């Protein structure tokens, strides 16, 4: 590279990521970590060759249409790309990349935490002790659902789903999955494939979502899907809020069809859905699936690897558009 490309890093990233970006690019950082509006993105696009955004910056059809032609690549710091209208960006000749693989372990950890926390009433128990309201104990106190040996249904057996399956196997869970295609036997590792989502739902005492939010998967967990689960099923979502019809989930929780839920993702982010707050059997986290020090570095480096490849004339490894 003769002259360094101008790169806008939209959010505050790990120190190592920002140091590497500053070394290799003429970088515009965001030390205050402010959120860019659509107009901010369009305005900034006039000054930069590349953007390194997170899922918090929305590149919908409108923004894609208004981006300055100077922008050549959007190297996302996320595996999910549902915040990007890939077709619209591609039609503008803008390359788009993501950061697969590197967040699978961290996200599966949070999925396991939510699964265990929802089953064993972690939020409820924490609140009791924290607020000084734990005043008695008896064998009938705070009884939850055992995880060991239960059936776990995984929707989306990609990288995160596969790590989740391995972690859950450590709890002797019987793994079932639904995926666009069946995995090879060595990757499947004894898990039971369901070609149809419905047949997975019917057997899933626990159900964990690991598929991207696309036109096909939005609202996947609707009233009909919840009704197909076994009674007292437990739902875990670390993928995207858009996969779950939250009103249907609330109804399923209220009717007792769904015993508990562990949610890291919501239809509205940040903020979540205040209606869940009245449900002690919902264990919630604020979209922190990939939030570990190690994974933040790895995501930042992977995004920079994609930029480096692009600006040295090579195909970026994680090109999605
Ligand atoms: C992802 O990478 O998609 C995570 O949700 C964090 O953005």
Short mmCIF file of C-alpha atoms and ligand atoms in Angstrom, two decimals:
data_model
loop_
_atom_site.label_atom_id
_atom_site.label_comp_id
_atom_site.label_asym_id
_atom_site.label_seq_id
_atom_site.Cartn_x
_atom_site.Cartn_y
_atom_site.Cartn_z
CA UNK A 1 0.00 0.00 0.00
CA UNK A 2 1.55 3.34 -0.97
CA UNK A 3 -0.82 5.81 0.68
CA UNK A 4 -2.70 4.43 3.63
CA UNK A 5 -6.44 4.01 3.03
CA UNK A 6 -8.70 6.03 5.31
CA UNK A 7 -10.57 3.71 7.67
CA UNK A 8 -13.46 4.63 9.94
CA UNK A 9 -13.79 2.39 13.01
CA UNK A 10 -17.35 3.14 14.11
CA UNK A 11 -17.16 1.94 17.77
CA UNK A 12 -14.56 1.72 20.49
CA UNK A 13 -12.77 -1.59 19.89
CA UNK A 14 -10.10 -3.48 21.85
CA UNK A 15 -6.86 -1.55 22.43
CA UNK A 16 -4.87 -4.04 20.32
CA UNK A 17 -7.32 -3.75 17.45
CA UNK A 18 -7.22 0.03 17.52
CA UNK A 19 -3.40 0.04 17.74
CA UNK A 20 -3.12 -2.24 14.70
CA UNK A 21 -5.69 -0.20 12.78
CA UNK A 22 -3.78 3.01 13.59
CA UNK A 23 -0.52 1.40 12.47
CA UNK A 24 -1.80 0.25 9.08
CA UNK A 25 -4.49 2.77 8.16
CA UNK A 26 -5.19 6.44 8.35
CA UNK A 27 -7.76 5.67 11.00
CA UNK A 28 -10.71 7.60 12.40
CA UNK A 29 -11.53 6.16 15.83
CA UNK A 30 -14.49 6.74 18.13
CA UNK A 31 -13.00 7.04 21.65
CA UNK A 32 -16.34 8.19 23.09
CA UNK A 33 -18.05 5.15 21.58
CA UNK A 34 -21.00 7.17 20.31
CA UNK A 35 -23.59 5.49 18.10
CA UNK A 36 -23.72 6.74 14.51
CA UNK A 37 -27.10 7.55 12.98
CA UNK A 38 -27.90 6.85 9.34
CA UNK A 39 -27.06 10.47 8.51
CA UNK A 40 -23.75 10.23 10.44
CA UNK A 41 -22.81 7.15 8.43
CA UNK A 42 -23.64 8.84 5.13
CA UNK A 43 -21.74 11.98 6.15
CA UNK A 44 -18.65 10.03 7.24
CA UNK A 45 -18.71 7.92 4.07
CA UNK A 46 -17.55 10.97 2.09
CA UNK A 47 -14.24 10.96 3.98
CA UNK A 48 -13.29 7.28 4.06
CA UNK A 49 -12.28 4.36 1.85
CA UNK A 50 -13.33 1.68 4.30
CA UNK A 51 -15.64 1.24 7.29
CA UNK A 52 -15.17 -1.19 10.15
CA UNK A 53 -18.61 -1.23 11.81
CA UNK A 54 -20.38 -3.42 14.36
CA UNK A 55 -23.90 -4.81 14.21
CA UNK A 56 -25.02 -1.56 15.88
CA UNK A 57 -24.56 0.46 12.67
CA UNK A 58 -27.38 -0.08 10.22
CA UNK A 59 -26.57 -0.26 6.50
CA UNK A 60 -30.09 -0.72 5.19
CA UNK A 61 -31.20 -0.07 1.60
CA UNK A 62 -31.59 3.64 2.27
CA UNK A 63 -28.11 4.06 3.78
CA UNK A 64 -26.54 1.80 1.14
CA UNK A 65 -28.08 4.00 -1.55
CA UNK A 66 -26.74 7.18 0.05
CA UNK A 67 -23.16 6.04 0.83
CA UNK A 68 -20.48 8.01 -1.00
CA UNK A 69 -18.87 6.06 -3.84
CA UNK A 70 -15.51 6.53 -2.10
CA UNK A 71 -16.37 3.67 0.31
CA UNK A 72 -15.09 0.41 -1.14
CA UNK A 73 -15.38 -2.07 1.72
CA UNK A 74 -17.40 -2.60 4.89
CA UNK A 75 -15.40 -4.97 7.10
CA UNK A 76 -17.83 -5.91 9.84
CA UNK A 77 -16.74 -6.60 13.41
CA UNK A 78 -19.52 -9.20 13.73
CA UNK A 79 -20.44 -12.57 12.38
CA UNK A 80 -24.06 -11.52 11.88
CA UNK A 81 -24.67 -9.30 8.88
CA UNK A 82 -28.41 -8.74 9.22
CA UNK A 83 -27.69 -5.03 9.83
CA UNK A 84 -26.41 -4.84 6.24
CA UNK A 85 -28.54 -4.98 3.12
CA UNK A 86 -26.05 -7.13 1.23
CA UNK A 87 -27.87 -6.89 -2.07
CA UNK A 88 -28.03 -3.09 -1.94
CA UNK A 89 -24.38 -2.76 -0.88
CA UNK A 90 -23.24 -5.22 -3.49
CA UNK A 91 -25.15 -3.36 -6.20
CA UNK A 92 -23.12 -0.28 -5.20
CA UNK A 93 -19.92 -2.31 -5.73
CA UNK A 94 -19.14 -2.31 -1.99
CA UNK A 95 -17.41 -5.41 -0.62
CA UNK A 96 -18.77 -6.70 2.71
CA UNK A 97 -17.01 -9.07 5.13
CA UNK A 98 -17.79 -10.54 8.56
CA UNK A 99 -15.91 -12.31 11.38
CA UNK A 100 -16.95 -15.96 11.55
CA UNK A 101 -15.29 -18.69 13.69
CA UNK A 102 -13.59 -16.44 16.22
CA UNK A 103 -16.63 -15.87 18.41
CA UNK A 104 -18.02 -19.39 18.46
CA UNK A 105 -16.49 -20.39 21.82
CA UNK A 106 -17.52 -17.18 23.59
CA UNK A 107 -21.06 -17.31 22.23
CA UNK A 108 -21.50 -20.98 23.11
CA UNK A 109 -20.32 -20.15 26.65
CA UNK A 110 -23.08 -17.58 26.99
CA UNK A 111 -25.63 -19.99 25.49
CA UNK A 112 -24.63 -22.60 28.08
CA UNK A 113 -24.81 -19.98 30.84
CA UNK A 114 -28.33 -19.00 29.73
CA UNK A 115 -29.41 -22.62 29.41
CA UNK A 116 -28.20 -23.46 32.91
CA UNK A 117 -29.38 -20.17 34.37
CA UNK A 118 -32.88 -20.49 32.91
CA UNK A 119 -33.20 -24.13 33.98
CA UNK A 120 -31.89 -23.57 37.51
CA UNK A 121 -33.57 -20.21 38.16
CA UNK A 122 -30.36 -18.19 38.37
CA UNK A 123 -31.93 -14.74 37.92
CA UNK A 124 -34.55 -15.40 40.59
CA UNK A 125 -32.02 -16.79 43.06
CA UNK A 126 -29.57 -13.96 42.52
CA UNK A 127 -32.26 -11.33 43.12
CA UNK A 128 -33.38 -13.04 46.36
CA UNK A 129 -29.90 -13.17 47.86
CA UNK A 130 -28.83 -9.78 46.49
CA UNK A 131 -31.88 -8.02 47.92
CA UNK A 132 -31.64 -9.66 51.32
CA UNK A 133 -34.92 -11.50 50.71
CA UNK A 134 -33.61 -15.03 51.20
CA UNK A 135 -35.30 -15.86 54.49
CA UNK A 136 -35.93 -19.59 54.45
CA UNK A 137 -34.82 -22.85 52.92
CA UNK A 138 -36.70 -26.10 52.38
CA UNK A 139 -36.54 -29.00 49.91
CA UNK A 140 -39.38 -27.37 47.99
CA UNK A 141 -37.54 -24.06 47.69
CA UNK A 142 -36.46 -22.88 44.20
CA UNK A 143 -36.69 -26.27 42.53
CA UNK A 144 -35.64 -26.07 38.89
CA UNK A 145 -35.26 -28.27 35.85
CA UNK A 146 -32.29 -30.63 35.67
CA UNK A 147 -30.14 -30.26 32.55
CA UNK A 148 -28.16 -33.49 32.68
CA UNK A 149 -29.40 -36.12 30.26
CA UNK A 150 -32.09 -33.93 28.66
CA UNK A 151 -32.66 -33.46 24.93
CA UNK A 152 -31.24 -30.28 23.42
CA UNK A 153 -32.50 -29.11 20.03
CA UNK A 154 -30.15 -26.83 18.14
CA UNK A 155 -31.51 -24.68 15.32
CA UNK A 156 -28.60 -23.85 13.02
CA UNK A 157 -25.67 -26.25 13.30
CA UNK A 158 -23.02 -23.84 12.03
CA UNK A 159 -19.88 -22.96 13.95
CA UNK A 160 -21.57 -21.73 17.14
CA UNK A 161 -24.17 -24.50 17.08
CA UNK A 162 -21.44 -27.12 16.82
CA UNK A 163 -19.50 -25.73 19.79
CA UNK A 164 -22.75 -25.54 21.76
CA UNK A 165 -23.42 -29.20 20.94
CA UNK A 166 -19.99 -30.19 22.28
CA UNK A 167 -20.41 -28.17 25.48
CA UNK A 168 -23.92 -29.57 26.06
CA UNK A 169 -22.62 -33.10 25.46
CA UNK A 170 -20.46 -32.48 28.54
CA UNK A 171 -23.75 -32.37 30.47
CA UNK A 172 -24.77 -35.68 28.91
CA UNK A 173 -27.43 -33.90 26.86
CA UNK A 174 -28.81 -35.76 23.84
CA UNK A 175 -28.22 -33.47 20.87
CA UNK A 176 -30.72 -33.03 18.04
CA UNK A 177 -30.41 -30.40 15.33
CA UNK A 178 -32.07 -28.79 12.35
CA UNK A 179 -29.89 -27.26 9.66
CA UNK A 180 -30.18 -26.45 5.97
CA UNK A 181 -28.05 -29.51 5.26
CA UNK A 182 -26.97 -32.52 7.26
CA UNK A 183 -23.43 -32.38 8.65
CA UNK A 184 -20.76 -34.94 7.85
CA UNK A 185 -20.71 -37.74 10.45
CA UNK A 186 -17.46 -36.53 12.08
CA UNK A 187 -18.95 -33.06 12.61
CA UNK A 188 -22.33 -34.47 13.56
CA UNK A 189 -20.68 -36.39 16.36
CA UNK A 190 -23.74 -38.51 17.14
CA UNK A 191 -26.26 -35.66 17.01
CA UNK A 192 -29.64 -36.50 15.46
CA UNK A 193 -30.46 -34.57 12.27
CA UNK A 194 -33.99 -33.28 11.66
CA UNK A 195 -34.66 -32.26 8.07
CA UNK A 196 -37.79 -30.41 9.27
CA UNK A 197 -37.85 -27.82 12.04
CA UNK A 198 -41.20 -29.18 13.27
CA UNK A 199 -39.79 -32.59 14.11
CA UNK A 200 -36.92 -30.94 16.02
CA UNK A 201 -39.36 -28.81 18.01
CA UNK A 202 -41.38 -31.86 19.02
CA UNK A 203 -38.42 -33.45 20.83
CA UNK A 204 -36.63 -30.36 22.21
CA UNK A 205 -36.84 -30.20 25.98
CA UNK A 206 -34.29 -27.42 25.55
CA UNK A 207 -34.07 -25.42 22.32
CA UNK A 208 -31.10 -23.21 21.47
CA UNK A 209 -31.13 -20.88 18.46
CA UNK A 210 -27.92 -20.49 16.46
CA UNK A 211 -29.06 -19.49 12.97
CA UNK A 212 -28.70 -16.07 11.34
CA UNK A 213 -31.64 -13.70 11.02
CA UNK A 214 -32.72 -13.83 7.39
CA UNK A 215 -35.99 -13.38 5.52
CA UNK A 216 -36.61 -17.12 6.08
CA UNK A 217 -35.81 -17.25 9.81
CA UNK A 218 -37.38 -14.04 11.13
CA UNK A 219 -40.17 -14.93 13.57
CA UNK A 220 -39.17 -18.60 13.39
CA UNK A 221 -40.26 -19.09 16.99
CA UNK A 222 -43.89 -18.02 16.68
CA UNK A 223 -47.03 -19.21 18.50
CA UNK A 224 -47.26 -22.33 16.34
CA UNK A 225 -43.60 -23.24 16.94
CA UNK A 226 -43.95 -22.79 20.71
CA UNK A 227 -47.06 -25.00 20.71
CA UNK A 228 -45.02 -27.83 19.14
CA UNK A 229 -42.42 -27.92 21.91
CA UNK A 230 -42.79 -30.45 24.74
CA UNK A 231 -44.47 -29.01 27.83
CA UNK A 232 -42.05 -27.16 30.11
CA UNK A 233 -39.52 -26.60 27.34
CA UNK A 234 -36.74 -24.07 27.82
CA UNK A 235 -35.70 -21.65 25.08
CA UNK A 236 -32.22 -20.15 24.68
CA UNK A 237 -31.47 -17.37 22.19
CA UNK A 238 -27.96 -16.06 21.64
CA UNK A 239 -28.42 -15.53 17.89
CA UNK A 240 -30.74 -12.64 17.03
CA UNK A 241 -33.89 -11.20 18.61
CA UNK A 242 -35.64 -11.21 15.25
CA UNK A 243 -35.86 -15.02 15.37
CA UNK A 244 -38.38 -14.92 18.22
CA UNK A 245 -41.91 -13.52 18.21
CA UNK A 246 -41.63 -12.01 21.69
CA UNK A 247 -45.42 -11.75 22.21
CA UNK A 248 -45.73 -15.45 21.42
CA UNK A 249 -42.90 -16.24 23.85
CA UNK A 250 -44.60 -14.20 26.59
CA UNK A 251 -47.84 -16.10 25.98
CA UNK A 252 -46.01 -19.42 26.08
CA UNK A 253 -44.34 -18.41 29.38
CA UNK A 254 -47.66 -17.25 30.84
CA UNK A 255 -49.44 -20.45 29.85
CA UNK A 256 -46.61 -22.55 31.29
CA UNK A 257 -45.95 -24.20 27.92
CA UNK A 258 -42.45 -22.77 28.10
CA UNK A 259 -40.98 -23.16 31.58
CA UNK A 260 -38.16 -20.65 31.20
CA UNK A 261 -36.07 -18.75 28.71
CA UNK A 262 -32.49 -17.54 28.52
CA UNK A 263 -32.16 -14.54 26.23
CA UNK A 264 -29.10 -12.59 25.12
CA UNK A 265 -30.85 -11.07 22.09
CA UNK A 266 -34.03 -9.06 21.74
CA UNK A 267 -36.10 -7.56 18.96
CA UNK A 268 -35.26 -4.10 20.31
CA UNK A 269 -31.62 -3.49 21.17
CA UNK A 270 -30.37 -1.86 23.22
CA UNK A 271 -33.11 -1.97 25.82
CA UNK A 272 -34.71 -5.37 25.35
CA UNK A 273 -38.37 -6.03 26.04
CA UNK A 274 -39.58 -4.65 29.41
CA UNK A 275 -42.44 -7.18 29.39
CA UNK A 276 -39.91 -9.92 30.19
CA UNK A 277 -38.87 -8.14 33.39
CA UNK A 278 -42.00 -9.33 35.19
CA UNK A 279 -41.06 -12.94 34.46
CA UNK A 280 -38.52 -14.25 36.98
CA UNK A 281 -38.15 -17.38 34.84
CA UNK A 282 -36.52 -15.33 32.06
CA UNK A 283 -32.77 -15.05 32.50
CA UNK A 284 -31.54 -12.12 30.43
CA UNK A 285 -28.24 -10.67 29.30
CA UNK A 286 -27.57 -7.59 27.15
CA UNK A 287 -26.23 -9.13 23.90
CA UNK A 288 -22.82 -10.09 25.31
CA UNK A 289 -22.35 -13.44 23.56
CA UNK A 290 -19.02 -12.47 22.05
CA UNK A 291 -17.93 -10.06 24.79
CA UNK A 292 -14.68 -11.56 26.09
CA UNK A 293 -11.29 -9.87 25.96
CA UNK A 294 -9.90 -12.70 23.83
CA UNK A 295 -12.78 -12.69 21.38
CA UNK A 296 -12.89 -8.92 21.00
CA UNK A 297 -9.22 -8.99 19.94
CA UNK A 298 -9.87 -11.91 17.61
CA UNK A 299 -12.87 -10.20 16.01
CA UNK A 300 -10.95 -6.96 15.52
CA UNK A 301 -7.97 -8.76 13.99
CA UNK A 302 -10.18 -10.80 11.70
CA UNK A 303 -11.89 -7.65 10.43
CA UNK A 304 -8.47 -6.05 9.87
CA UNK A 305 -7.22 -9.19 8.10
CA UNK A 306 -10.13 -8.80 5.70
CA UNK A 307 -9.28 -5.14 5.11
CA UNK A 308 -5.59 -5.93 4.61
CA UNK A 309 -6.46 -8.58 2.04
CA UNK A 310 -8.77 -6.24 0.17
CA UNK A 311 -6.32 -3.34 0.04
CA UNK A 312 -3.46 -5.58 -1.08
CA UNK A 313 -5.53 -6.89 -3.99
CA UNK A 314 -6.44 -10.28 -2.50
CA UNK A 315 -9.90 -11.73 -1.94
CA UNK A 316 -10.91 -11.14 1.69
CA UNK A 317 -11.30 -14.48 3.45
CA UNK A 318 -14.70 -13.65 4.92
CA UNK A 319 -16.39 -11.93 2.01
CA UNK A 320 -20.18 -12.14 2.22
CA UNK A 321 -20.98 -9.66 -0.56
C1 LIG B 1 -22.14 -10.90 16.08
O1 LIG B 1 -20.94 -10.96 15.82
O2 LIG B 1 -23.00 -11.02 15.21
C2 LIG B 1 -22.52 -10.65 17.49
O3 LIG B 1 -23.89 -10.64 17.65
C3 LIG B 1 -21.92 -9.35 17.99
O4 LIG B 1 -22.12 -8.34 17.09
#
